[in-house]
mmCIF file of C-alpha atoms in Angstrom:
data_model
loop_
_atom_site.group_PDB
_atom_site.id
_atom_site.type_symbol
_atom_site.label_atom_id
_atom_site.label_comp_id
_atom_site.label_asym_id
_atom_site.label_seq_id
_atom_site.Cartn_x
_atom_site.Cartn_y
_atom_site.Cartn_z
ATOM 1 C CA UNK A 1 227.357 124.079 -80.523
ATOM 2 C CA UNK A 2 224.182 121.304 -79.654
ATOM 3 C CA UNK A 3 226.212 119.690 -76.559
ATOM 4 C CA UNK A 4 222.201 117.063 -76.298
ATOM 5 C CA UNK A 5 224.475 114.898 -77.367
ATOM 6 C CA UNK A 6 227.200 114.779 -75.634
ATOM 7 C CA UNK A 7 224.505 115.392 -72.106
ATOM 8 C CA UNK A 8 223.378 112.089 -73.057
ATOM 9 C CA UNK A 9 226.312 109.883 -73.568
ATOM 10 C CA UNK A 10 228.411 111.354 -70.546
ATOM 11 C CA UNK A 11 225.272 110.212 -68.911
ATOM 12 C CA UNK A 12 224.633 106.831 -70.485
ATOM 13 C CA UNK A 13 228.718 106.659 -68.886
ATOM 14 C CA UNK A 14 227.493 108.273 -65.529
ATOM 15 C CA UNK A 15 229.522 110.363 -65.841
ATOM 16 C CA UNK A 16 227.009 113.728 -66.314
ATOM 17 C CA UNK A 17 228.980 115.600 -63.587
ATOM 18 C CA UNK A 18 231.640 115.436 -66.512
ATOM 19 C CA UNK A 19 229.076 117.531 -68.924
ATOM 20 C CA UNK A 20 230.337 121.305 -67.617
ATOM 21 C CA UNK A 21 233.550 120.317 -68.497
ATOM 22 C CA UNK A 22 232.738 119.657 -72.050
ATOM 23 C CA UNK A 23 230.937 122.699 -72.771
ATOM 24 C CA UNK A 24 233.534 125.066 -71.523
ATOM 25 C CA UNK A 25 235.759 123.567 -73.331
ATOM 26 C CA UNK A 26 232.998 122.764 -76.651
ATOM 27 C CA UNK A 27 233.473 119.919 -77.485
ATOM 28 C CA UNK A 28 230.512 117.779 -79.150
ATOM 29 C CA UNK A 29 229.803 114.273 -79.277
ATOM 30 C CA UNK A 30 230.432 115.032 -83.159
ATOM 31 C CA UNK A 31 234.078 116.399 -81.871
ATOM 32 C CA UNK A 32 234.252 113.209 -80.245
ATOM 33 C CA UNK A 33 233.565 111.023 -82.427
ATOM 34 C CA UNK A 34 235.412 112.819 -85.766
ATOM 35 C CA UNK A 35 238.921 112.492 -83.457
ATOM 36 C CA UNK A 36 240.973 109.757 -83.953
ATOM 37 C CA UNK A 37 242.294 107.400 -80.824
ATOM 38 C CA UNK A 38 245.623 109.159 -80.112
ATOM 39 C CA UNK A 39 243.598 112.504 -80.753
ATOM 40 C CA UNK A 40 241.423 111.689 -78.408
ATOM 41 C CA UNK A 41 243.401 110.190 -75.593
ATOM 42 C CA UNK A 42 245.885 113.507 -75.720
ATOM 43 C CA UNK A 43 242.401 115.744 -75.961
ATOM 44 C CA UNK A 44 241.200 113.655 -72.559
ATOM 45 C CA UNK A 45 244.659 113.342 -70.384
ATOM 46 C CA UNK A 46 244.732 117.267 -71.137
ATOM 47 C CA UNK A 47 241.704 117.780 -69.762
ATOM 48 C CA UNK A 48 243.042 116.758 -66.524
ATOM 49 C CA UNK A 49 240.207 112.989 -66.806
ATOM 50 C CA UNK A 50 240.976 110.943 -64.407
ATOM 51 C CA UNK A 51 242.129 107.299 -65.613
ATOM 52 C CA UNK A 52 238.285 105.743 -65.166
ATOM 53 C CA UNK A 53 236.064 108.265 -66.501
ATOM 54 C CA UNK A 54 238.748 109.035 -69.837
ATOM 55 C CA UNK A 55 239.012 104.546 -70.428
ATOM 56 C CA UNK A 56 234.635 104.936 -69.695
ATOM 57 C CA UNK A 57 234.857 107.733 -72.148
ATOM 58 C CA UNK A 58 237.563 105.775 -74.861
ATOM 59 C CA UNK A 59 235.126 102.911 -74.989
ATOM 60 C CA UNK A 60 231.982 104.727 -75.752
ATOM 61 C CA UNK A 61 233.515 106.570 -78.791
ATOM 62 C CA UNK A 62 234.615 103.505 -79.728
ATOM 63 C CA UNK A 63 231.621 102.361 -78.583
ATOM 64 C CA UNK A 64 229.902 105.204 -81.058
ATOM 65 C CA UNK A 65 231.908 104.790 -83.952
ATOM 66 C CA UNK A 66 231.481 100.597 -84.431
ATOM 67 C CA UNK A 67 228.076 101.584 -84.065
ATOM 68 C CA UNK A 68 227.535 104.781 -85.758
ATOM 69 C CA UNK A 69 226.518 108.082 -84.210
ATOM 70 C CA UNK A 70 222.665 107.942 -84.601
ATOM 71 C CA UNK A 71 222.835 104.587 -81.887
ATOM 72 C CA UNK A 72 223.462 106.550 -79.073
ATOM 73 C CA UNK A 73 219.932 106.688 -78.212
ATOM 74 C CA UNK A 74 220.194 102.873 -78.267
ATOM 75 C CA UNK A 75 223.495 103.062 -76.737
#
């Protein structure tokens, strides 16, 4: 798994403190984008993320789904 994009994504959201948690759970950006909104919400809840970071990630993934995965660099 390549976590470089996941690290960039989390850093752009100001959530770099969760990088290790995503690596530990083997969650990369491709998985985040491929999950339905309900699946993503459940996964983030199961990871015990606080409401603020969870909301930022949900909105960030929605934005990537609109812009396309490879727009991450411009996100």
